[in-house]
């Protein structure tokens, strides 16, 4: 216990330290981005002059009009040859003023942080959105499922990668923290990704990478980070050769391993996960690797600005969190499925707002298109958020916003529970009538049978005659049909009959609201299932009736299945009787005991005590019935104990002498065979007590290597007064025959001729083991 508490505290301390680390870096890099300008001038020496070789996109130099080929005359009032950043790294670092010449034109430019809107988007807005996404995901994972090792690795991954876009932006401003820590983010993000995917798929039974390979990645990554942070001079230059090579290697390794894993599990239930993972992983990292890292490795420059590859990285935390949350915590597919619908609603509302804005405030869109675009984007995003918040609050406040929904749901549940024990269409009609009249503005409802000739007959004739003048539509359409008078819906379309539910509105013209309409459609769906099962059950019983005269046509597997259902029903009834009837009667007895202590009238006390004793006697009788229905020792594999209890009960209540000879019961008998032997002995003794009028009964049970023999003999009335019903049954002597035949055994009934008696009955049961 103490160790678990210490581990929990240690994880919490590490988690808080990691969060503080990420928040500190994010705050520092934001301050750097807002305080320092991104100069973006790269230089080269030509003809004893320092010229501009390249201008970084979205930088101060681009917005100031600096062009490739301009000559740099001085930086902060000093010659460019005296600037260490230009001579060592070939770029203008942090400066306040620069003088450039283009032909005969000389320009003195003050460097400020007045960035363009695109620069603000790439260097601040997108990194902030990426960090917020990772940070919220980390908090949610920690609060909901932090004990899982897979999730702990994912948390470490998200904390490591969260400030990486901020670090890239601060790199462009030559921040010393960023120049060192970017190496940590690039290297360990990919290592943690490999570690997370390995642990995730190992839980599913698949090996992505071995422990040895994972350990090598951690060792190489640690050496690269140590070298980059402590042994590499990185004052202005932000070119990470070792990190880029390592990231390309790990990316290729993951692509190979995921492809191999894809062909292993694409046809399994994990196929959807691997599809989603590969799509998100490829979309997040491929632009950075293919358009920035690989070109820098081979040709020394990137194909596109690195800023263009960064927005796609937000797919990485989203994808990784989704594959964890969708399988364990919440159904993300539901929220993603709602996204398209909410986008359409939000777009319609946004369009309406923009039209109103243009009509009332700004007459022409050309006056300020950027303001209109910003307003539209803001309205669209806010609309999406409001729809998701509304769905969440509706769920938690449903009992206050829609108090009738819970009662309607309880009505549906009662209908389903009661339909389990109803086997006639008339009872289903009564249940439907009770449910509809209690929840809908309906004056009367009834079920009708419509035959193939169009003649209608009401199922329950005891209902009122309000339905006599209702129009009944009995076509083949299962849709709910409503009119000003009532509604009609087809529940069952059989070859001979159609079952139609008809209802009459309490107020003509009253239409159902949305909740009522959905509830009625749900009830109709349930009723169709119940009625369809009734018809199938009736057809099954008719098929059995055709087989009753020839028992050999009943398959043995069917016998076993039917008796299995019978035993399940006995167990169900036993539990219900014990949990409801017996407990209720005991509660009444306790209430009588409490009342007797407060009553001083002797006659009343005597009558209450007599009632209490009768209740307890009935309770004991029900317990005996439960023990007969559900012998617990049988279901625990103890046939000897169950038979001993049965013989004791028979000896106490029977008027004959019972003689038993039982061999040692071997271990390993199947549950079906043990139950068959017990039920056979139980039925034979029950027959002897109630019908045979015997004075002596003998039972012999013996076992051989591959068979079992049960012999029963009595000196009672024989078969003359105990005729065997030829029809199928799960009880009585017929039930014995069906049980034994279901286990590939045989039963032999014979009359015994005994001098001085009316005769007797002999039964031999042979069962293969």
XYZ file of C-alpha atoms in Angstrom:
769
model
C 0.000 0.000 0.000
C 2.819 2.393 0.945
C 4.708 1.504 -2.227
C 1.632 2.259 -4.348
C 1.156 5.624 -2.643
C 4.839 6.460 -3.130
C 4.660 5.495 -6.823
C 1.565 7.662 -7.247
C 3.260 10.638 -5.593
C 6.415 10.114 -7.653
C 4.406 10.040 -10.899
C 2.522 13.160 -9.839
C 5.743 15.041 -9.045
C 7.314 14.045 -12.367
C 4.148 15.017 -14.193
C 4.007 18.456 -12.554
C 7.709 19.015 -13.248
C 7.211 18.127 -16.920
C 4.200 20.436 -17.180
C 6.129 23.299 -15.582
C 8.992 22.618 -18.034
C 6.638 22.789 -21.041
C 4.805 25.885 -19.780
C 8.082 27.674 -19.000
C 9.450 26.988 -22.472
C 6.207 28.059 -24.141
C 6.065 31.312 -22.150
C 9.723 32.087 -22.865
C 9.434 31.393 -26.581
C 6.261 33.488 -26.856
C 8.055 36.386 -25.209
C 10.986 35.950 -27.631
C 8.663 35.865 -30.659
C 6.811 39.000 -29.546
C 9.952 40.901 -28.447
C 12.551 40.072 -31.082
C 12.203 40.645 -34.836
C 12.921 37.855 -37.322
C 15.495 39.628 -39.540
C 15.798 36.881 -42.162
C 18.844 38.188 -44.152
C 21.365 35.606 -45.423
C 24.643 36.926 -46.836
C 27.483 35.985 -49.159
C 30.779 37.756 -49.943
C 31.228 38.721 -53.614
C 33.713 41.209 -55.130
C 34.834 42.357 -51.679
C 31.223 43.184 -50.844
C 28.715 41.600 -48.478
C 25.584 40.911 -50.505
C 22.178 39.486 -49.662
C 22.093 35.869 -50.853
C 18.562 35.044 -49.679
C 15.639 36.579 -47.825
C 13.611 34.324 -45.479
C 9.882 34.220 -46.191
C 7.567 35.965 -43.723
C 10.537 37.821 -42.160
C 11.187 41.512 -41.451
C 13.523 41.707 -44.476
C 10.793 40.511 -46.828
C 8.264 43.029 -45.460
C 10.931 45.803 -45.623
C 11.598 45.181 -49.302
C 15.141 43.763 -49.013
C 15.975 41.765 -52.141
C 18.573 39.231 -53.177
C 21.687 41.028 -54.526
C 21.370 44.110 -52.293
C 24.701 45.219 -50.801
C 24.932 45.520 -47.028
C 26.898 48.642 -46.144
C 26.716 48.489 -42.343
C 24.910 46.810 -39.479
C 24.208 48.882 -36.363
C 26.665 51.548 -37.619
C 29.546 49.076 -38.114
C 31.061 47.551 -41.202
C 29.541 44.165 -42.094
C 33.055 42.629 -41.995
C 33.142 43.458 -38.276
C 29.840 41.606 -37.584
C 30.652 38.111 -36.218
C 27.333 36.596 -37.294
C 27.927 37.606 -40.912
C 31.537 36.428 -41.040
C 30.933 33.152 -39.147
C 27.373 32.091 -40.004
C 26.567 34.125 -43.139
C 23.471 35.835 -41.756
C 22.399 38.994 -39.977
C 21.499 38.128 -36.421
C 19.736 40.347 -33.967
C 20.273 43.989 -35.007
C 18.537 47.348 -34.723
C 19.576 49.027 -37.963
C 20.929 47.963 -41.334
C 22.008 49.996 -44.386
C 21.612 48.421 -47.801
C 22.347 49.672 -51.295
C 20.578 48.698 -54.493
C 22.491 50.279 -57.348
C 22.813 53.999 -56.542
C 19.986 53.914 -53.989
C 21.039 53.656 -50.351
C 18.462 52.842 -47.713
C 18.757 53.089 -43.933
C 16.311 50.588 -42.444
C 15.302 50.359 -38.798
C 14.620 46.756 -37.800
C 11.418 46.418 -35.790
C 9.021 43.605 -34.893
C 6.177 44.742 -37.102
C 5.452 41.320 -38.569
C 2.972 40.670 -41.302
C -0.267 38.763 -40.646
C 1.126 35.665 -42.347
C 4.224 35.796 -40.135
C 1.985 36.110 -37.071
C 0.022 33.069 -38.230
C 3.051 30.838 -38.860
C 5.222 31.964 -35.950
C 2.667 32.519 -33.170
C -0.903 31.374 -33.885
C -0.129 27.890 -35.264
C 2.527 27.116 -32.574
C 0.120 28.328 -29.874
C -2.702 26.128 -31.244
C -0.337 23.143 -31.411
C 0.862 23.692 -27.843
C -2.698 24.134 -26.529
C -3.815 20.913 -28.257
C -0.969 18.921 -26.716
C -1.408 20.536 -23.308
C -5.151 19.852 -23.110
C -4.602 16.274 -24.269
C -1.948 15.756 -21.571
C -4.251 17.020 -18.820
C -7.162 14.916 -20.027
C -5.070 11.731 -20.297
C -3.520 12.238 -16.868
C -6.834 12.846 -15.121
C -8.651 9.980 -16.821
C -6.143 7.171 -17.381
C -2.644 8.081 -16.226
C -1.951 4.676 -14.619
C -1.635 2.909 -17.971
C 2.010 2.516 -19.149
C 0.934 3.209 -22.732
C -0.662 6.500 -21.741
C 2.343 7.521 -19.635
C 4.586 7.221 -22.709
C 2.033 9.192 -24.728
C 2.036 11.932 -22.069
C 5.847 12.106 -22.239
C 5.633 12.318 -26.032
C 3.083 15.133 -25.975
C 5.002 17.127 -23.367
C 8.201 16.784 -25.404
C 6.650 17.746 -28.724
C 4.335 20.508 -27.432
C 6.859 23.414 -27.621
C 8.570 22.242 -30.823
C 6.843 24.774 -33.128
C 7.585 27.565 -30.655
C 11.214 26.420 -30.680
C 11.370 26.623 -34.478
C 9.990 30.161 -34.371
C 12.439 31.180 -31.639
C 15.245 29.547 -33.639
C 14.682 32.094 -36.371
C 15.258 34.811 -33.745
C 18.499 33.142 -32.567
C 17.272 32.416 -29.018
C 19.898 30.495 -27.016
C 17.352 28.194 -25.286
C 15.802 27.231 -28.585
C 19.161 26.619 -30.267
C 19.923 23.958 -27.626
C 16.522 22.437 -26.772
C 15.240 21.996 -30.322
C 17.572 19.010 -30.531
C 15.796 17.418 -27.546
C 12.375 17.886 -29.127
C 13.339 16.546 -32.566
C 15.156 13.460 -31.251
C 13.058 12.346 -28.294
C 9.707 13.039 -29.957
C 10.449 10.325 -32.501
C 11.885 7.952 -29.881
C 8.834 8.369 -27.652
C 6.645 7.811 -30.714
C 8.363 4.473 -31.402
C 8.092 3.544 -27.701
C 4.390 4.438 -27.568
C 3.486 2.495 -30.720
C 5.491 -0.497 -29.496
C 3.651 -0.591 -26.142
C 0.277 0.098 -27.755
C 0.483 -2.789 -30.231
C 2.150 -5.155 -27.731
C -1.075 -4.978 -25.680
C -2.896 -6.116 -28.832
C -0.411 -8.985 -29.279
C 1.809 -7.499 -32.030
C 5.538 -6.657 -31.863
C 6.543 -3.435 -33.622
C 10.205 -3.180 -32.529
C 12.325 -5.255 -30.172
C 13.618 -4.123 -26.777
C 17.159 -4.168 -28.144
C 16.328 -1.816 -31.023
C 14.383 0.525 -28.740
C 17.320 0.663 -26.327
C 19.680 1.502 -29.213
C 17.405 4.366 -30.262
C 17.430 5.796 -26.719
C 21.228 5.490 -26.521
C 21.845 7.125 -29.908
C 19.309 9.869 -29.201
C 20.917 10.665 -25.831
C 24.394 10.915 -27.397
C 23.113 13.210 -30.150
C 21.406 15.516 -27.646
C 24.483 15.677 -25.391
C 26.708 16.505 -28.349
C 24.272 19.130 -29.649
C 23.755 20.841 -26.294
C 27.291 20.832 -24.895
C 29.846 20.249 -27.653
C 28.432 22.074 -30.694
C 28.818 25.828 -31.197
C 25.317 26.983 -31.990
C 25.062 30.714 -31.409
C 23.077 31.698 -34.483
C 23.084 28.755 -36.856
C 20.061 26.506 -36.488
C 21.103 23.689 -38.822
C 20.810 20.329 -37.033
C 22.616 17.845 -39.270
C 22.764 14.946 -36.800
C 19.192 15.428 -35.660
C 17.873 15.544 -39.223
C 19.723 12.352 -40.176
C 18.424 10.624 -37.040
C 14.842 11.807 -37.617
C 14.906 10.597 -41.238
C 16.238 7.207 -40.090
C 13.552 6.775 -37.413
C 10.843 7.958 -39.807
C 11.922 5.353 -42.358
C 12.088 2.680 -39.658
C 8.545 3.480 -38.540
C 7.266 3.452 -42.110
C 8.774 -0.003 -42.681
C 7.496 -1.446 -39.386
C 4.001 0.029 -39.778
C 3.789 -1.314 -43.324
C 4.808 -4.770 -42.104
C 2.281 -4.550 -39.269
C -0.396 -3.375 -41.685
C -0.178 -6.568 -43.727
C -0.431 -8.609 -40.541
C -3.506 -7.019 -38.993
C -5.364 -5.297 -41.842
C -8.048 -8.002 -41.870
C -8.474 -8.088 -38.064
C -10.454 -5.817 -35.770
C -7.345 -3.609 -35.480
C -7.387 -2.823 -39.204
C -9.305 0.429 -38.674
C -6.734 1.570 -36.095
C -3.724 0.880 -38.319
C -5.394 2.681 -41.245
C -6.034 5.751 -39.106
C -2.574 5.657 -37.537
C -0.729 5.406 -40.838
C -2.775 8.216 -42.352
C -2.219 10.567 -39.392
C 1.456 9.646 -38.996
C 2.191 10.120 -42.719
C 0.247 13.383 -42.955
C 1.944 14.853 -39.855
C 5.594 14.005 -40.549
C 5.951 13.430 -44.298
C 5.929 17.153 -45.295
C 8.704 17.927 -42.783
C 10.842 14.917 -43.731
C 10.346 15.013 -47.503
C 10.303 18.769 -48.089
C 12.728 20.021 -45.414
C 14.892 17.351 -43.750
C 15.894 15.266 -46.811
C 16.625 18.263 -49.092
C 18.768 19.864 -46.372
C 20.722 16.632 -46.030
C 21.501 16.274 -49.739
C 21.376 19.729 -51.351
C 21.852 21.993 -48.337
C 18.496 23.784 -48.606
C 14.817 22.996 -48.325
C 12.328 22.741 -51.174
C 9.757 24.871 -49.357
C 9.960 27.091 -46.274
C 9.892 25.066 -43.090
C 6.880 27.131 -41.985
C 4.764 25.436 -44.638
C 5.461 21.978 -43.153
C 4.626 22.825 -39.532
C 0.788 23.160 -39.594
C 0.423 19.476 -40.529
C 2.165 18.360 -37.332
C -1.009 18.969 -35.348
C -2.289 15.696 -36.839
C 0.235 13.747 -34.739
C -1.197 14.444 -31.225
C -4.746 14.303 -32.561
C -4.190 10.869 -34.147
C -2.337 9.381 -31.172
C -4.921 10.602 -28.663
C -7.741 9.334 -30.851
C -6.471 5.749 -31.059
C -6.164 5.695 -27.248
C -9.414 7.446 -26.400
C -11.596 5.762 -29.005
C -10.849 2.286 -27.650
C -10.855 2.975 -23.937
C -12.387 6.222 -22.739
C -14.853 7.852 -25.107
C -16.320 7.115 -28.490
C -14.459 9.688 -30.554
C -16.065 8.373 -33.729
C -19.406 9.681 -32.446
C -18.055 13.219 -32.022
C -16.234 13.099 -35.343
C -19.414 11.816 -36.983
C -21.272 14.801 -35.583
C -18.612 17.146 -36.959
C -19.987 17.251 -40.506
C -23.517 17.929 -39.315
C -22.393 20.680 -36.955
C -20.203 22.202 -39.682
C -23.250 22.466 -41.956
C -25.314 24.126 -39.214
C -22.481 26.451 -38.244
C -21.877 27.377 -41.893
C -25.554 28.264 -42.363
C -25.537 30.449 -39.242
C -22.240 32.059 -40.278
C -23.617 32.817 -43.732
C -26.700 34.419 -42.181
C -24.554 36.569 -39.876
C -22.291 37.697 -42.715
C -25.258 38.629 -44.901
C -26.699 40.635 -42.022
C -23.318 42.252 -41.382
C -22.899 43.261 -45.014
C -26.457 44.526 -45.249
C -26.532 46.538 -42.006
C -22.925 47.518 -41.225
C -20.700 47.199 -44.279
C -22.396 47.688 -47.639
C -19.641 46.290 -49.817
C -17.371 43.327 -49.178
C -14.528 45.065 -51.012
C -14.275 47.733 -48.287
C -12.543 45.337 -45.874
C -12.480 41.709 -47.036
C -10.058 40.688 -44.282
C -12.501 41.852 -41.581
C -15.332 39.929 -43.226
C -13.168 36.785 -43.462
C -12.124 37.074 -39.805
C -15.724 37.573 -38.703
C -16.830 34.543 -40.732
C -14.066 32.318 -39.346
C -14.807 33.446 -35.787
C -18.553 32.807 -36.144
C -17.931 29.391 -37.697
C -15.573 28.214 -34.938
C -17.729 29.632 -32.144
C -20.773 27.938 -33.674
C -19.032 24.555 -33.686
C -17.979 24.948 -30.064
C -21.486 26.000 -29.019
C -23.043 22.943 -30.700
C -20.703 20.532 -28.916
C -21.247 22.305 -25.578
C -25.003 22.154 -26.131
C -24.857 18.408 -26.739
C -22.862 17.891 -23.540
C -25.140 20.076 -21.398
C -28.280 18.503 -22.897
C -27.082 15.102 -21.749
C -26.376 16.213 -18.191
C -29.462 18.429 -17.858
C -31.894 16.115 -19.650
C -33.892 15.390 -16.506
C -34.545 19.130 -16.073
C -34.961 20.072 -19.735
C -37.010 17.015 -20.732
C -38.552 15.467 -17.590
C -40.896 13.233 -19.604
C -38.099 11.445 -21.453
C -37.098 9.420 -18.423
C -40.676 8.260 -17.805
C -41.011 7.278 -21.453
C -37.769 5.327 -21.270
C -39.040 3.514 -18.166
C -42.229 2.656 -20.051
C -40.200 1.120 -22.879
C -38.142 -0.867 -20.383
C -41.282 -2.207 -18.683
C -42.711 -3.215 -22.058
C -39.559 -5.160 -22.916
C -39.367 -6.854 -19.509
C -43.000 -7.935 -19.531
C -42.812 -9.122 -23.139
C -40.389 -11.852 -22.006
C -43.189 -13.725 -20.243
C -46.079 -13.006 -22.637
C -46.841 -15.634 -25.234
C -50.094 -14.443 -26.807
C -50.974 -11.591 -29.131
C -53.777 -10.536 -26.799
C -51.345 -9.823 -23.965
C -49.068 -7.881 -26.303
C -52.087 -5.801 -27.294
C -52.792 -5.002 -23.633
C -49.146 -4.012 -23.010
C -49.056 -1.768 -26.079
C -52.351 -0.155 -25.096
C -51.115 0.534 -21.578
C -47.838 2.045 -22.826
C -49.364 4.239 -25.541
C -52.230 5.575 -23.405
C -49.825 6.511 -20.609
C -47.378 8.502 -22.753
C -49.176 9.855 -25.827
C -52.259 12.058 -26.382
C -54.216 9.021 -27.549
C -57.805 8.244 -26.612
C -57.756 4.562 -27.584
C -55.504 2.051 -29.311
C -55.884 -1.561 -30.390
C -54.343 -4.322 -32.473
C -56.164 -5.614 -35.546
C -55.662 -8.746 -37.626
C -56.253 -8.312 -41.347
C -56.456 -11.516 -43.409
C -55.533 -11.956 -47.047
C -59.080 -11.043 -48.126
C -59.015 -7.724 -46.276
C -61.300 -8.764 -43.408
C -60.390 -7.178 -40.108
C -60.680 -8.617 -36.615
C -59.815 -6.910 -33.368
C -57.333 -8.959 -31.310
C -58.756 -8.054 -27.899
C -62.543 -7.817 -28.027
C -62.766 -6.541 -24.465
C -61.501 -3.093 -25.422
C -63.894 -0.216 -26.059
C -65.642 0.397 -29.383
C -64.021 3.786 -30.054
C -61.960 2.223 -32.845
C -64.953 1.109 -34.905
C -64.942 4.082 -37.287
C -61.144 4.398 -37.558
C -59.714 4.048 -41.093
C -57.228 1.145 -41.103
C -54.549 1.099 -43.803
C -53.234 -2.450 -44.191
C -50.828 -2.201 -47.100
C -47.265 -3.551 -47.209
C -45.680 -0.272 -46.071
C -44.173 -0.403 -42.560
C -43.975 3.396 -42.179
C -46.012 5.160 -39.501
C -49.072 6.762 -41.082
C -50.706 9.692 -39.269
C -53.905 11.574 -39.994
C -56.110 14.099 -38.221
C -58.014 11.245 -36.574
C -55.219 8.929 -35.493
C -52.347 6.765 -36.653
C -51.866 3.356 -38.229
C -48.708 1.254 -38.382
C -48.065 -2.242 -39.721
C -46.323 -4.482 -37.172
C -46.319 -7.852 -38.919
C -46.881 -8.826 -42.549
C -47.532 -12.567 -42.614
C -48.758 -14.670 -45.509
C -52.129 -15.185 -43.874
C -52.530 -12.188 -41.550
C -51.282 -8.665 -41.068
C -50.970 -7.237 -37.554
C -51.833 -3.521 -37.476
C -51.617 -1.123 -34.537
C -54.255 1.615 -34.677
C -54.571 4.640 -32.421
C -57.071 7.484 -32.122
C -55.982 10.973 -31.085
C -57.420 12.424 -27.932
C -57.823 15.760 -29.721
C -58.383 15.638 -33.499
C -55.585 17.386 -35.339
C -53.128 17.092 -32.431
C -49.739 16.179 -33.887
C -46.945 14.486 -31.969
C -43.903 16.512 -31.002
C -40.395 15.312 -31.841
C -39.854 13.357 -28.594
C -43.264 11.694 -28.790
C -42.773 10.722 -32.415
C -39.348 9.193 -31.713
C -40.731 7.329 -28.685
C -43.632 5.892 -30.707
C -41.286 4.746 -33.476
C -39.061 3.049 -30.887
C -42.034 1.320 -29.263
C -43.250 0.141 -32.685
C -39.783 -1.310 -33.417
C -39.814 -3.210 -30.121
C -43.363 -4.438 -30.751
C -42.383 -5.750 -34.195
C -39.581 -7.803 -32.654
C -41.891 -9.192 -29.941
C -44.670 -10.095 -32.382
C -42.232 -11.596 -34.857
C -40.843 -13.804 -32.054
C -44.391 -14.835 -31.125
C -45.075 -16.006 -34.665
C -41.749 -17.829 -34.859
C -42.380 -19.522 -31.501
C -45.822 -20.587 -32.666
C -44.340 -22.006 -35.857
C -41.707 -23.888 -33.874
C -44.346 -25.396 -31.581
C -46.405 -26.477 -34.565
C -43.347 -28.179 -36.011
C -42.865 -30.023 -32.727
C -46.504 -31.110 -32.701
C -45.916 -32.765 -36.077
C -42.967 -34.657 -34.582
C -44.724 -35.779 -31.397
C -46.147 -38.989 -32.860
C -42.715 -40.059 -34.071
C -40.157 -39.312 -31.363
C -37.292 -40.708 -33.422
C -37.572 -37.754 -35.782
C -36.636 -35.298 -33.017
C -32.856 -34.686 -33.261
C -30.811 -35.446 -30.147
C -29.207 -32.012 -30.304
C -32.689 -30.454 -30.218
C -33.562 -32.483 -27.103
C -30.417 -31.304 -25.343
C -31.078 -27.700 -26.369
C -34.678 -27.751 -25.120
C -33.722 -29.244 -21.770
C -30.939 -26.704 -21.425
C -33.530 -23.957 -21.905
C -35.788 -25.694 -19.364
C -33.010 -25.772 -16.758
C -32.181 -22.127 -17.383
C -35.837 -21.221 -16.890
C -35.974 -23.206 -13.641
C -32.862 -21.431 -12.389
C -34.334 -18.065 -13.405
C -37.639 -18.758 -11.635
C -35.813 -20.002 -8.544
C -33.745 -16.846 -8.295
C -36.790 -14.664 -8.870
C -38.792 -16.505 -6.199
C -35.927 -16.297 -3.715
C -35.153 -12.640 -4.400
C -38.763 -11.407 -4.530
C -41.433 -13.638 -2.980
C -39.421 -15.081 -0.117
C -37.773 -11.781 0.754
C -41.137 -9.998 0.649
C -42.707 -12.575 2.975
C -39.789 -12.379 5.396
C -40.106 -8.581 5.369
C -43.836 -8.938 6.210
C -42.945 -11.292 9.075
C -40.459 -8.761 10.447
C -43.073 -6.014 10.218
C -45.518 -8.227 12.152
C -42.861 -8.782 14.832
C -42.398 -5.033 15.145
C -46.169 -4.459 15.302
C -46.719 -7.155 17.954
C -44.344 -5.369 20.334
C -46.528 -2.244 20.161
C -49.936 -3.991 20.480
C -51.294 -4.928 23.901
C -54.548 -6.595 22.842
C -54.096 -10.367 23.394
C -56.484 -11.529 20.669
C -54.894 -9.283 18.054
C -51.431 -10.481 19.079
C -52.575 -14.123 18.772
C -54.027 -13.602 15.282
C -50.915 -11.742 14.112
C -48.676 -14.497 15.478
C -50.791 -17.099 13.661
C -50.509 -15.116 10.402
C -46.765 -14.844 10.948
C -46.388 -18.592 11.376
C -48.383 -19.281 8.212
C -46.172 -16.837 6.297
C -43.042 -18.588 7.555
C -44.529 -21.993 6.666
C -45.235 -20.776 3.141
C -41.716 -19.414 2.952
C -40.301 -22.787 3.925
C -42.462 -24.527 1.325
C -41.189 -22.166 -1.335
C -37.626 -22.893 -0.245
C -38.283 -26.621 -0.652
C -39.685 -25.933 -4.111
C -36.594 -23.885 -4.979
C -34.318 -26.720 -3.847
C -36.239 -29.113 -6.097
C -36.086 -26.756 -9.063
C -32.490 -25.700 -8.551
C -30.352 -28.192 -6.573
C -27.229 -26.157 -5.926
C -25.022 -29.219 -5.327
C -25.743 -30.470 -8.860
C -24.563 -27.237 -10.436
C -21.463 -27.375 -8.245
C -20.654 -30.913 -9.507
C -21.647 -32.747 -6.280
C -24.130 -35.415 -7.384
C -23.697 -37.523 -4.210
C -24.658 -34.648 -1.904
C -27.680 -33.722 -4.035
C -28.940 -37.333 -4.064
C -28.478 -37.651 -0.283
C -30.630 -34.553 0.274
C -33.241 -35.889 -2.187
C -33.391 -39.325 -0.466
C -33.735 -37.710 2.976
C -36.609 -35.571 1.756
C -38.351 -38.609 0.218
C -37.920 -40.741 3.351
C -39.525 -38.000 5.447
C -42.591 -37.573 3.248
C -43.142 -40.900 1.396
C -45.199 -43.877 2.659
C -42.945 -46.526 1.122
C -39.594 -48.014 2.025
C -36.774 -46.681 -0.148
C -33.709 -48.851 -0.715
C -30.761 -47.369 -2.596
C -27.526 -48.880 -3.856
C -25.205 -46.278 -5.369
C -21.746 -47.054 -6.735
C -18.914 -44.563 -6.424
C -19.634 -41.769 -8.872
C -16.579 -41.177 -11.079
C -15.092 -37.731 -11.425
C -15.242 -35.885 -14.706
C -18.867 -36.617 -15.603
C -20.331 -33.939 -17.828
C -22.781 -31.464 -16.327
C -25.491 -32.626 -18.747
C -25.102 -36.270 -17.647
C -25.082 -35.456 -13.925
C -28.203 -33.346 -14.343
C -29.900 -36.073 -16.426
C -29.281 -38.717 -13.719
C -30.545 -36.436 -10.964
C -33.693 -35.399 -12.850
C -34.430 -39.027 -13.795
C -34.170 -40.209 -10.161
C -36.197 -37.192 -9.022
C -39.004 -37.900 -11.528
C -39.091 -41.630 -10.730
C -39.385 -41.006 -6.986
C -41.976 -38.296 -7.595
C -44.006 -40.763 -9.677
C -43.721 -43.377 -6.913
C -44.967 -40.929 -4.261
C -47.928 -39.585 -6.237
C -49.108 -42.404 -8.513
C -47.566 -45.809 -7.895
C -49.079 -46.666 -4.439
C -45.958 -48.748 -3.785
C -44.711 -50.121 -0.476
C -41.113 -50.778 -1.546
C -38.899 -48.885 -4.007
C -35.363 -49.871 -4.996
C -32.760 -47.775 -6.837
C -29.455 -49.095 -8.202
C -26.859 -46.861 -9.866
C -23.712 -48.464 -11.301
C -20.898 -47.279 -13.554
C -18.665 -49.087 -16.003
C -15.775 -47.754 -18.092
C -17.899 -46.240 -20.814
C -21.504 -46.475 -19.591
C -23.843 -45.834 -16.703
C -26.847 -48.007 -15.649
C -29.724 -46.787 -13.485
C -32.284 -49.434 -12.384
C -35.566 -48.591 -10.681
C -38.096 -51.100 -9.276
C -41.292 -50.755 -7.254
C -44.211 -52.992 -6.268
C -46.905 -50.473 -7.065
C -49.649 -50.148 -9.671
C -47.341 -50.570 -12.665
C -48.017 -49.021 -16.050
C -51.770 -49.571 -15.967
C -52.402 -46.366 -14.030
C -49.169 -44.662 -15.059
C -49.425 -44.456 -18.802
C -46.560 -42.718 -20.585
C -47.703 -39.688 -22.539
C -46.374 -39.997 -26.105
C -46.157 -36.228 -26.528
C -42.979 -34.243 -25.987
C -42.526 -32.931 -22.451
C -39.722 -31.765 -20.172
C -41.271 -33.330 -17.029
C -42.668 -36.700 -15.971
C -41.722 -40.070 -17.443
C -41.842 -38.589 -20.926
C -39.265 -36.017 -19.834
C -36.990 -38.874 -18.695
C -37.186 -40.437 -22.143
C -36.425 -37.163 -23.901
C -33.485 -36.362 -21.637
C -31.890 -39.780 -21.997
C -32.410 -39.934 -25.768
C -30.867 -36.459 -26.054
C -27.648 -37.913 -24.564
C -27.699 -40.928 -26.930
C -28.990 -43.247 -24.192
C -32.026 -45.521 -23.991
C -34.853 -46.149 -21.522
C -36.751 -49.416 -20.989
C -40.095 -49.410 -19.113
C -41.506 -52.812 -18.064
C -44.305 -54.090 -15.863
C -43.342 -56.498 -13.078
C -45.540 -59.427 -12.034
C -45.215 -59.883 -8.287
C -47.263 -62.393 -6.302
C -49.657 -60.862 -3.770
C -49.564 -57.395 -5.406
C -51.173 -55.637 -8.312
C -47.835 -55.599 -10.110
C -44.987 -53.124 -10.317
C -42.823 -50.962 -12.526
C -39.268 -51.573 -13.669
C -37.205 -48.902 -15.424
C -33.722 -49.312 -16.835
C -31.778 -46.283 -18.045
C -28.534 -46.778 -19.945
C -26.309 -43.774 -20.660
C -22.962 -43.746 -22.474
C -20.159 -41.877 -20.703
